[in-house]
């Protein structure tokens, strides 16, 4: 552990090279540190809970590749499975047993009856929306502000001016015609959901939601009079003949062995019509999936008319990594994740409290976020109250003390089965000074 500024010469040089050939120097925007400032660390290798950058500094990793690394980095069984699969050939374009085994594993842990493998979460949600439209013969899609479902054109939508107006593109490059059939509502707002279903119910193909939002920071689905928000959504969709699409790309096999559905759906007795998965089920390689009721999935080509395909879908190396990860993700692993997350949540809160920084820590399973705002945070508008300047100061103070947090105030912190006492202690040691930095750096 060190408290002097780290030299980042090699990362800085690589960032400069990268910017000369890649927009922003990164292959996914959040990696660029734009939200916190400074130079992203270029990673040379990772083991267990540790990242080592090209300048030779080690960090406790609380990003976990944005979710997939449930077991930690370079888990020996995952590495062995990947090496063995690669030695048998990297892609065949014909079916393999590994794809069947991975689909069986996911079907056994979730309400999904049939599953199609794809290569990214974006592909999974895009395909699920197409299938929902093809199945229902309807066009309108409902989503929630602040829920991210990948960079699908129709889902990169910002709310229009009124509650029940159709959306405007959330980014240049998305034509209005791509978002004009998307309705964006505030998360956890049952009255808004009831209102749009009352108005457009017979045109709505599906409602898609993160099973528990993690992309505006972690926000739990609210329970009202004993009924969870997801149960309410499932019931509302069913009443109007629309499909309920639960996006578990982030929460799947992360929030629990069964994902967020295992935390509330299994208990409350509802199931989504379609689910999307990614991250953990790929074990750090590009694999994702969408699945659901057999009757709905039967509409997919080649059984049905809705077209969907992929050259590398079910890739043998990715399926080997995913299957091994899921098989290693035992109840013992989830109990460990919960313990580590609990310690980090408690101690982060204590340090911020002592430094006088307003904050709220929110979680679902072991996924959690530290919002630097008075809580609670129930939706995107409330998440916007986070003091991003304070988070930037907090982030850099942690980084200098060997802890790599997500470089954005609106993300979850991810722990792994490999976060041992030493790694946890390094985080705890860094927290008091980082909380002081947040107190000094806030509100600018
Ligand atoms: N859905 C959710 C809930 C996500 O968190 C993400 C990515 O973070 C996606 C979809 C898109 O997945 P990918 O980045 O693999 O395209």
Short mmCIF file of C-alpha atoms and ligand atoms in Angstrom, two decimals:
data_model
loop_
_atom_site.label_atom_id
_atom_site.label_comp_id
_atom_site.label_asym_id
_atom_site.label_seq_id
_atom_site.Cartn_x
_atom_site.Cartn_y
_atom_site.Cartn_z
CA UNK A 1 0.00 0.00 0.00
CA UNK A 2 1.23 3.47 -0.80
CA UNK A 3 -0.18 6.94 -0.27
CA UNK A 4 2.13 8.81 -2.65
CA UNK A 5 0.85 9.45 -6.18
CA UNK A 6 1.62 6.47 -8.37
CA UNK A 7 3.67 6.86 -11.50
CA UNK A 8 1.56 6.02 -14.51
CA UNK A 9 4.11 6.62 -17.25
CA UNK A 10 3.52 3.37 -19.13
CA UNK A 11 -0.28 3.58 -18.87
CA UNK A 12 -0.12 7.21 -20.04
CA UNK A 13 2.09 6.27 -23.01
CA UNK A 14 -0.24 3.42 -23.98
CA UNK A 15 -3.26 5.70 -23.63
CA UNK A 16 -1.65 8.15 -26.04
CA UNK A 17 -0.92 5.37 -28.52
CA UNK A 18 -4.47 4.08 -28.09
CA UNK A 19 -6.01 7.50 -28.73
CA UNK A 20 -4.15 7.72 -32.02
CA UNK A 21 -5.91 4.61 -33.32
CA UNK A 22 -9.10 4.19 -31.26
CA UNK A 23 -11.78 6.81 -30.41
CA UNK A 24 -11.10 8.01 -26.86
CA UNK A 25 -8.38 5.37 -26.60
CA UNK A 26 -10.82 2.71 -25.38
CA UNK A 27 -13.10 0.03 -26.75
CA UNK A 28 -15.98 0.85 -24.39
CA UNK A 29 -16.53 4.46 -23.21
CA UNK A 30 -16.61 4.04 -19.41
CA UNK A 31 -13.05 2.68 -19.44
CA UNK A 32 -11.70 6.10 -20.46
CA UNK A 33 -12.00 7.62 -16.92
CA UNK A 34 -13.92 10.58 -18.43
CA UNK A 35 -16.27 10.60 -15.44
CA UNK A 36 -13.46 10.76 -12.85
CA UNK A 37 -10.59 12.31 -14.83
CA UNK A 38 -7.04 11.01 -15.11
CA UNK A 39 -5.41 8.17 -16.97
CA UNK A 40 -6.98 4.73 -17.16
CA UNK A 41 -4.70 1.98 -15.90
CA UNK A 42 -3.62 -0.41 -18.63
CA UNK A 43 -3.67 -3.86 -17.08
CA UNK A 44 -0.85 -6.30 -17.72
CA UNK A 45 -2.32 -9.24 -15.82
CA UNK A 46 -4.84 -10.23 -13.18
CA UNK A 47 -4.94 -12.99 -10.56
CA UNK A 48 -7.72 -13.66 -8.06
CA UNK A 49 -8.85 -10.25 -6.69
CA UNK A 50 -5.74 -8.42 -7.95
CA UNK A 51 -5.09 -6.34 -11.07
CA UNK A 52 -1.50 -5.46 -11.99
CA UNK A 53 -0.97 -2.55 -14.34
CA UNK A 54 1.80 -2.00 -16.87
CA UNK A 55 3.62 0.30 -14.40
CA UNK A 56 3.81 -2.58 -11.91
CA UNK A 57 1.15 -1.38 -9.42
CA UNK A 58 -1.33 -3.83 -7.92
CA UNK A 59 -4.93 -3.00 -7.15
CA UNK A 60 -7.75 -4.82 -5.42
CA UNK A 61 -10.26 -5.13 -8.23
CA UNK A 62 -13.81 -4.04 -7.39
CA UNK A 63 -14.86 -3.79 -11.04
CA UNK A 64 -14.58 -7.47 -11.96
CA UNK A 65 -14.71 -6.69 -15.69
CA UNK A 66 -18.09 -5.01 -14.92
CA UNK A 67 -19.55 -8.19 -13.54
CA UNK A 68 -18.31 -11.39 -15.16
CA UNK A 69 -15.44 -12.25 -12.81
CA UNK A 70 -17.51 -13.94 -10.09
CA UNK A 71 -14.71 -16.38 -9.25
CA UNK A 72 -11.90 -13.83 -9.52
CA UNK A 73 -9.29 -13.56 -12.25
CA UNK A 74 -7.50 -16.50 -13.86
CA UNK A 75 -9.42 -19.05 -11.80
CA UNK A 76 -7.45 -22.29 -12.31
CA UNK A 77 -10.45 -24.39 -13.39
CA UNK A 78 -11.66 -21.74 -15.84
CA UNK A 79 -8.17 -21.32 -17.29
CA UNK A 80 -7.81 -25.10 -17.68
CA UNK A 81 -11.22 -25.37 -19.38
CA UNK A 82 -10.36 -22.52 -21.76
CA UNK A 83 -6.96 -24.01 -22.62
CA UNK A 84 -8.45 -27.45 -23.23
CA UNK A 85 -11.22 -26.01 -25.40
CA UNK A 86 -8.78 -23.88 -27.43
CA UNK A 87 -6.59 -26.93 -28.05
CA UNK A 88 -9.61 -28.66 -29.61
CA UNK A 89 -10.18 -25.78 -32.04
CA UNK A 90 -11.58 -22.30 -31.56
CA UNK A 91 -14.81 -22.32 -33.61
CA UNK A 92 -16.58 -24.86 -35.80
CA UNK A 93 -19.86 -23.31 -36.95
CA UNK A 94 -21.60 -26.57 -36.07
CA UNK A 95 -23.26 -27.60 -32.79
CA UNK A 96 -21.22 -28.82 -29.79
CA UNK A 97 -21.97 -30.62 -26.53
CA UNK A 98 -20.66 -27.62 -24.56
CA UNK A 99 -23.51 -25.43 -25.84
CA UNK A 100 -26.06 -28.01 -24.75
CA UNK A 101 -24.46 -28.34 -21.32
CA UNK A 102 -24.37 -24.55 -20.77
CA UNK A 103 -28.00 -24.18 -21.85
CA UNK A 104 -28.99 -27.06 -19.55
CA UNK A 105 -27.15 -25.44 -16.64
CA UNK A 106 -28.98 -22.13 -17.14
CA UNK A 107 -32.36 -23.80 -17.69
CA UNK A 108 -31.86 -25.76 -14.45
CA UNK A 109 -31.28 -22.55 -12.43
CA UNK A 110 -33.91 -20.23 -13.89
CA UNK A 111 -37.54 -20.33 -15.07
CA UNK A 112 -36.29 -20.32 -18.68
CA UNK A 113 -37.43 -23.36 -20.70
CA UNK A 114 -35.51 -22.76 -23.93
CA UNK A 115 -32.33 -20.76 -24.42
CA UNK A 116 -30.41 -19.30 -27.37
CA UNK A 117 -26.73 -18.42 -26.93
CA UNK A 118 -25.33 -15.19 -28.39
CA UNK A 119 -22.07 -13.25 -27.91
CA UNK A 120 -23.01 -10.09 -25.98
CA UNK A 121 -25.68 -8.72 -23.69
CA UNK A 122 -26.60 -6.20 -26.37
CA UNK A 123 -27.30 -9.02 -28.80
CA UNK A 124 -29.38 -10.80 -26.16
CA UNK A 125 -31.69 -7.83 -25.42
CA UNK A 126 -31.94 -6.86 -29.09
CA UNK A 127 -32.99 -10.41 -29.97
CA UNK A 128 -35.43 -10.65 -27.05
CA UNK A 129 -37.18 -7.44 -28.17
CA UNK A 130 -37.43 -8.69 -31.75
CA UNK A 131 -38.85 -12.00 -30.55
CA UNK A 132 -41.36 -10.26 -28.26
CA UNK A 133 -42.54 -8.14 -31.19
CA UNK A 134 -42.69 -11.16 -33.50
CA UNK A 135 -44.57 -13.24 -30.94
CA UNK A 136 -47.17 -10.62 -30.00
CA UNK A 137 -47.51 -8.93 -33.39
CA UNK A 138 -47.22 -5.60 -31.51
CA UNK A 139 -44.60 -2.86 -31.78
CA UNK A 140 -44.38 -0.76 -28.59
CA UNK A 141 -41.63 -1.41 -26.02
CA UNK A 142 -41.65 -0.02 -22.46
CA UNK A 143 -38.40 0.55 -20.56
CA UNK A 144 -37.24 2.49 -17.51
CA UNK A 145 -35.05 5.60 -17.42
CA UNK A 146 -31.55 4.69 -16.19
CA UNK A 147 -31.88 1.00 -17.06
CA UNK A 148 -29.21 0.06 -19.58
CA UNK A 149 -29.78 -2.89 -21.87
CA UNK A 150 -26.77 -2.54 -24.15
CA UNK A 151 -26.46 -0.24 -27.13
CA UNK A 152 -29.57 -1.41 -28.98
CA UNK A 153 -30.94 1.49 -31.08
CA UNK A 154 -34.52 1.27 -29.82
CA UNK A 155 -33.34 1.07 -26.19
CA UNK A 156 -30.99 4.06 -26.40
CA UNK A 157 -34.00 6.23 -25.77
CA UNK A 158 -34.52 9.23 -23.52
CA UNK A 159 -37.90 10.04 -22.05
CA UNK A 160 -40.03 12.45 -24.07
CA UNK A 161 -41.47 15.60 -22.51
CA UNK A 162 -44.59 14.00 -21.03
CA UNK A 163 -44.96 10.83 -19.03
CA UNK A 164 -46.81 8.88 -21.68
CA UNK A 165 -45.19 10.32 -24.80
CA UNK A 166 -42.92 8.23 -26.98
CA UNK A 167 -39.19 8.71 -26.73
CA UNK A 168 -36.47 10.67 -28.39
CA UNK A 169 -33.09 9.19 -29.35
CA UNK A 170 -30.63 9.15 -26.45
CA UNK A 171 -27.65 9.59 -28.77
CA UNK A 172 -26.91 10.97 -32.23
CA UNK A 173 -26.90 8.20 -34.79
CA UNK A 174 -30.16 6.69 -33.59
CA UNK A 175 -32.98 7.82 -35.89
CA UNK A 176 -36.24 9.01 -34.32
CA UNK A 177 -37.94 6.16 -36.14
CA UNK A 178 -35.93 3.72 -33.94
CA UNK A 179 -37.15 5.15 -30.63
CA UNK A 180 -40.62 6.39 -31.55
CA UNK A 181 -42.06 3.06 -30.42
CA UNK A 182 -40.22 3.09 -27.07
CA UNK A 183 -41.85 4.45 -23.91
CA UNK A 184 -39.49 5.42 -21.05
CA UNK A 185 -40.83 5.52 -17.49
CA UNK A 186 -39.36 6.27 -14.05
CA UNK A 187 -38.21 3.10 -12.25
CA UNK A 188 -40.25 1.90 -9.26
CA UNK A 189 -43.18 4.10 -10.37
CA UNK A 190 -46.25 1.86 -10.43
CA UNK A 191 -48.67 4.66 -11.28
CA UNK A 192 -46.67 5.50 -14.42
CA UNK A 193 -46.70 1.84 -15.49
CA UNK A 194 -50.46 1.60 -14.92
CA UNK A 195 -51.00 4.81 -16.88
CA UNK A 196 -49.10 3.70 -20.00
CA UNK A 197 -50.66 0.25 -19.98
CA UNK A 198 -54.09 1.85 -19.66
CA UNK A 199 -53.31 4.07 -22.65
CA UNK A 200 -51.26 1.79 -24.91
CA UNK A 201 -51.82 -1.70 -23.45
CA UNK A 202 -53.01 -3.31 -26.69
CA UNK A 203 -49.97 -1.97 -28.60
CA UNK A 204 -47.29 -3.01 -26.08
CA UNK A 205 -45.19 -5.99 -27.19
CA UNK A 206 -43.09 -6.09 -24.06
CA UNK A 207 -41.77 -4.29 -21.04
CA UNK A 208 -38.03 -4.72 -20.47
CA UNK A 209 -36.36 -3.96 -17.17
CA UNK A 210 -33.09 -4.70 -15.44
CA UNK A 211 -34.07 -7.37 -12.90
CA UNK A 212 -32.56 -4.99 -10.35
CA UNK A 213 -30.99 -1.88 -11.88
CA UNK A 214 -27.21 -1.72 -11.66
CA UNK A 215 -26.51 0.76 -14.42
CA UNK A 216 -27.64 3.90 -12.55
CA UNK A 217 -26.03 2.49 -9.44
CA UNK A 218 -27.73 -0.37 -7.65
CA UNK A 219 -31.42 0.20 -6.99
CA UNK A 220 -33.62 -2.48 -5.48
CA UNK A 221 -37.08 -3.19 -6.89
CA UNK A 222 -39.43 -1.71 -4.26
CA UNK A 223 -41.82 -3.87 -2.28
CA UNK A 224 -45.24 -2.29 -1.72
CA UNK A 225 -47.86 -4.05 0.41
CA UNK A 226 -45.88 -7.29 0.17
CA UNK A 227 -45.62 -7.17 -3.64
CA UNK A 228 -42.23 -6.60 -5.28
CA UNK A 229 -41.90 -4.27 -8.29
CA UNK A 230 -41.00 -7.16 -10.61
CA UNK A 231 -44.07 -9.13 -9.49
CA UNK A 232 -46.17 -6.04 -10.21
CA UNK A 233 -44.62 -5.71 -13.68
CA UNK A 234 -45.14 -9.40 -14.48
CA UNK A 235 -48.79 -9.16 -13.43
CA UNK A 236 -49.41 -5.94 -15.38
CA UNK A 237 -47.83 -7.36 -18.55
CA UNK A 238 -49.85 -10.55 -18.29
CA UNK A 239 -53.10 -8.59 -17.82
CA UNK A 240 -52.43 -6.76 -21.11
CA UNK A 241 -51.04 -9.63 -23.20
CA UNK A 242 -47.55 -8.06 -23.25
CA UNK A 243 -44.37 -10.00 -22.51
CA UNK A 244 -42.32 -9.30 -19.40
CA UNK A 245 -38.62 -9.29 -20.32
CA UNK A 246 -36.29 -9.43 -17.34
CA UNK A 247 -32.74 -8.36 -18.21
CA UNK A 248 -30.41 -10.39 -15.99
CA UNK A 249 -27.23 -9.65 -17.94
CA UNK A 250 -25.76 -8.07 -14.80
CA UNK A 251 -27.72 -9.75 -11.99
CA UNK A 252 -27.84 -13.25 -13.51
CA UNK A 253 -25.83 -15.71 -11.35
CA UNK A 254 -24.42 -12.64 -9.56
CA UNK A 255 -27.21 -11.48 -7.21
CA UNK A 256 -27.65 -15.15 -6.24
CA UNK A 257 -27.04 -18.60 -7.78
CA UNK A 258 -30.29 -18.00 -9.67
CA UNK A 259 -29.87 -14.28 -10.29
CA UNK A 260 -32.32 -11.61 -9.12
CA UNK A 261 -35.20 -13.92 -10.04
CA UNK A 262 -33.89 -16.29 -7.36
CA UNK A 263 -33.98 -13.50 -4.78
CA UNK A 264 -37.56 -12.42 -5.42
CA UNK A 265 -39.30 -14.30 -8.28
CA UNK A 266 -38.75 -17.74 -6.81
CA UNK A 267 -40.13 -16.52 -3.49
CA UNK A 268 -43.04 -14.52 -4.90
CA UNK A 269 -44.02 -17.12 -7.48
CA UNK A 270 -43.74 -15.20 -10.75
CA UNK A 271 -41.57 -15.81 -13.80
CA UNK A 272 -40.59 -13.57 -16.72
CA UNK A 273 -41.71 -14.53 -20.23
CA UNK A 274 -38.20 -13.82 -21.52
CA UNK A 275 -34.86 -13.36 -19.75
CA UNK A 276 -31.51 -12.13 -20.96
CA UNK A 277 -28.15 -13.20 -19.54
CA UNK A 278 -24.48 -12.31 -20.02
CA UNK A 279 -21.42 -11.47 -17.95
CA UNK A 280 -21.06 -14.29 -15.31
CA UNK A 281 -22.42 -16.99 -17.64
CA UNK A 282 -19.53 -16.26 -20.04
CA UNK A 283 -16.87 -16.49 -17.32
CA UNK A 284 -15.04 -13.48 -18.80
CA UNK A 285 -15.37 -14.53 -22.45
CA UNK A 286 -17.92 -13.20 -24.94
CA UNK A 287 -21.04 -15.24 -24.24
CA UNK A 288 -24.61 -14.16 -23.49
CA UNK A 289 -28.07 -15.63 -23.95
CA UNK A 290 -31.76 -15.01 -24.11
CA UNK A 291 -34.44 -17.50 -23.24
CA UNK A 292 -37.92 -17.98 -21.92
CA UNK A 293 -41.15 -19.86 -22.20
CA UNK A 294 -41.01 -22.67 -24.76
CA UNK A 295 -44.12 -21.30 -26.50
CA UNK A 296 -42.42 -17.93 -27.05
CA UNK A 297 -39.01 -19.33 -28.00
CA UNK A 298 -40.69 -21.61 -30.58
CA UNK A 299 -41.21 -18.48 -32.69
CA UNK A 300 -37.47 -18.22 -33.24
CA UNK A 301 -35.81 -19.47 -36.45
CA UNK A 302 -35.40 -22.26 -37.47
CA UNK A 303 -38.54 -23.47 -35.59
CA UNK A 304 -40.44 -20.23 -36.21
CA UNK A 305 -40.42 -17.13 -38.40
CA UNK A 306 -38.43 -14.66 -36.21
CA UNK A 307 -34.89 -14.50 -37.59
CA UNK A 308 -31.84 -14.44 -35.32
CA UNK A 309 -28.35 -15.88 -35.89
CA UNK A 310 -24.64 -15.53 -35.06
CA UNK A 311 -21.36 -16.83 -36.54
CA UNK A 312 -19.71 -17.14 -33.12
CA UNK A 313 -22.85 -17.87 -31.04
CA UNK A 314 -22.12 -20.72 -28.61
CA UNK A 315 -18.40 -20.44 -29.28
CA UNK A 316 -16.68 -23.48 -27.74
CA UNK A 317 -14.10 -21.53 -25.72
CA UNK A 318 -16.69 -19.10 -24.35
CA UNK A 319 -19.09 -21.90 -23.45
CA UNK A 320 -16.29 -23.80 -21.68
CA UNK A 321 -15.44 -20.70 -19.59
CA UNK A 322 -19.11 -20.02 -18.82
CA UNK A 323 -20.03 -23.57 -17.94
CA UNK A 324 -17.00 -23.98 -15.66
CA UNK A 325 -17.76 -20.67 -13.95
CA UNK A 326 -21.37 -21.64 -13.28
CA UNK A 327 -20.38 -25.09 -12.02
CA UNK A 328 -17.83 -23.55 -9.64
CA UNK A 329 -20.37 -20.97 -8.42
CA UNK A 330 -21.62 -22.97 -5.44
CA UNK A 331 -23.70 -21.76 -2.51
CA UNK A 332 -20.41 -21.50 -0.61
CA UNK A 333 -19.18 -18.98 -3.20
CA UNK A 334 -22.35 -16.88 -2.82
CA UNK A 335 -22.07 -16.97 0.98
CA UNK A 336 -18.48 -15.68 0.65
CA UNK A 337 -19.55 -12.90 -1.74
CA UNK A 338 -22.26 -11.84 0.71
CA UNK A 339 -19.80 -11.73 3.62
CA UNK A 340 -17.21 -9.69 1.70
CA UNK A 341 -19.85 -7.30 0.34
CA UNK A 342 -21.29 -6.88 3.81
CA UNK A 343 -17.91 -5.93 5.28
CA UNK A 344 -17.17 -3.47 2.47
CA UNK A 345 -20.63 -1.87 2.67
CA UNK A 346 -20.41 -1.44 6.44
CA UNK A 347 -16.89 -0.05 6.44
CA UNK A 348 -17.42 2.26 3.44
CA UNK A 349 -20.45 3.67 5.18
CA UNK A 350 -18.59 4.05 8.48
CA UNK A 351 -15.68 5.90 6.82
CA UNK A 352 -18.01 8.25 4.92
CA UNK A 353 -20.06 8.86 8.05
CA UNK A 354 -16.95 9.78 10.02
CA UNK A 355 -15.83 12.14 7.27
CA UNK A 356 -19.28 13.75 7.22
CA UNK A 357 -20.04 12.79 3.61
CA UNK A 358 -23.76 12.31 2.82
CA UNK A 359 -24.20 8.86 1.31
CA UNK A 360 -26.41 5.84 0.99
CA UNK A 361 -25.26 2.28 0.28
CA UNK A 362 -27.75 0.18 -1.71
CA UNK A 363 -27.52 -3.45 -2.70
CA UNK A 364 -29.11 -6.48 -4.17
CA UNK A 365 -27.33 -9.69 -3.25
CA UNK A 366 -23.61 -8.92 -3.20
CA UNK A 367 -23.95 -6.18 -5.86
CA UNK A 368 -23.86 -2.78 -4.22
CA UNK A 369 -23.38 0.92 -4.88
CA UNK A 370 -22.20 3.77 -2.74
CA UNK A 371 -24.26 6.82 -3.74
CA UNK A 372 -22.82 10.09 -2.47
CA UNK A 373 -26.21 11.67 -1.85
CA UNK A 374 -28.87 11.64 0.85
CA UNK A 375 -30.85 8.47 0.22
CA UNK A 376 -32.79 6.53 -0.60
CA UNK A 377 -32.28 6.33 -4.36
CA UNK A 378 -35.29 4.77 -6.07
CA UNK A 379 -34.92 5.92 -9.65
CA UNK A 380 -32.71 7.67 -12.20
CA UNK A 381 -33.74 11.20 -11.15
CA UNK A 382 -32.77 10.50 -7.54
CA UNK A 383 -29.48 8.88 -8.63
CA UNK A 384 -28.62 12.16 -10.35
CA UNK A 385 -28.33 13.73 -6.89
CA UNK A 386 -24.99 11.93 -6.44
CA UNK A 387 -22.05 14.27 -5.90
CA UNK A 388 -19.90 13.24 -8.86
CA UNK A 389 -17.01 15.53 -7.89
CA UNK A 390 -16.87 13.91 -4.44
CA UNK A 391 -16.95 10.47 -6.06
CA UNK A 392 -14.07 11.43 -8.38
CA UNK A 393 -11.96 12.47 -5.37
CA UNK A 394 -12.94 9.28 -3.51
CA UNK A 395 -12.15 7.13 -6.56
CA UNK A 396 -8.66 8.59 -7.05
CA UNK A 397 -7.79 8.38 -3.35
CA UNK A 398 -8.76 4.69 -3.41
CA UNK A 399 -6.81 4.10 -6.64
CA UNK A 400 -3.66 5.63 -5.14
CA UNK A 401 -4.05 3.28 -2.19
CA UNK A 402 -4.33 0.22 -4.41
CA UNK A 403 -8.09 -0.20 -4.84
CA UNK A 404 -9.66 -0.05 -8.30
CA UNK A 405 -13.30 1.07 -8.01
CA UNK A 406 -15.58 1.57 -11.01
CA UNK A 407 -14.54 4.87 -12.66
CA UNK A 408 -18.10 6.22 -12.49
CA UNK A 409 -20.39 7.25 -9.65
CA UNK A 410 -23.30 5.34 -11.21
CA UNK A 411 -22.02 1.76 -11.16
CA UNK A 412 -22.05 -1.23 -8.86
CA UNK A 413 -19.00 -2.49 -6.99
CA UNK A 414 -18.32 -6.15 -7.73
CA UNK A 415 -16.63 -8.61 -5.37
CA UNK A 416 -15.48 -12.13 -6.18
CA UNK A 417 -14.94 -15.50 -4.56
CA UNK A 418 -11.22 -14.68 -4.60
CA UNK A 419 -11.49 -11.55 -2.43
CA UNK A 420 -9.62 -12.87 0.60
CA UNK A 421 -8.76 -11.22 3.93
CA UNK A 422 -5.67 -9.49 2.52
CA UNK A 423 -7.59 -7.91 -0.35
CA UNK A 424 -10.46 -6.87 1.91
CA UNK A 425 -8.02 -5.35 4.43
CA UNK A 426 -6.37 -3.30 1.68
CA UNK A 427 -9.79 -1.81 0.85
CA UNK A 428 -10.58 -1.14 4.52
CA UNK A 429 -7.20 0.55 5.02
CA UNK A 430 -7.84 2.86 2.07
CA UNK A 431 -11.37 3.93 3.02
CA UNK A 432 -10.77 6.58 5.75
CA UNK A 433 -8.43 8.72 3.65
CA UNK A 434 -10.64 8.31 0.58
CA UNK A 435 -13.67 9.42 2.59
CA UNK A 436 -11.72 12.50 3.72
CA UNK A 437 -10.82 13.18 0.07
CA UNK A 438 -14.52 12.91 -0.84
CA UNK A 439 -15.38 15.37 1.93
CA UNK A 440 -12.77 17.83 0.64
CA UNK A 441 -13.51 17.29 -3.06
CA UNK A 442 -17.28 17.35 -3.10
CA UNK A 443 -19.70 19.68 -4.81
CA UNK A 444 -17.20 21.27 -7.21
N1 LIG B 1 -28.01 -5.45 -20.02
C1 LIG B 1 -27.47 -5.06 -18.84
C2 LIG B 1 -28.32 -5.07 -17.61
C3 LIG B 1 -26.13 -4.68 -18.77
O1 LIG B 1 -25.61 -4.31 -17.59
C4 LIG B 1 -25.36 -4.70 -19.95
C5 LIG B 1 -23.95 -4.27 -19.92
O2 LIG B 1 -23.45 -3.74 -18.97
C6 LIG B 1 -25.97 -5.10 -21.14
C7 LIG B 1 -27.28 -5.47 -21.14
C8 LIG B 1 -25.17 -5.13 -22.41
O3 LIG B 1 -24.25 -6.17 -22.36
P1 LIG B 1 -22.94 -6.13 -23.31
O4 LIG B 1 -22.07 -5.05 -22.78
O5 LIG B 1 -22.36 -7.50 -23.16
O6 LIG B 1 -23.43 -5.87 -24.69
#
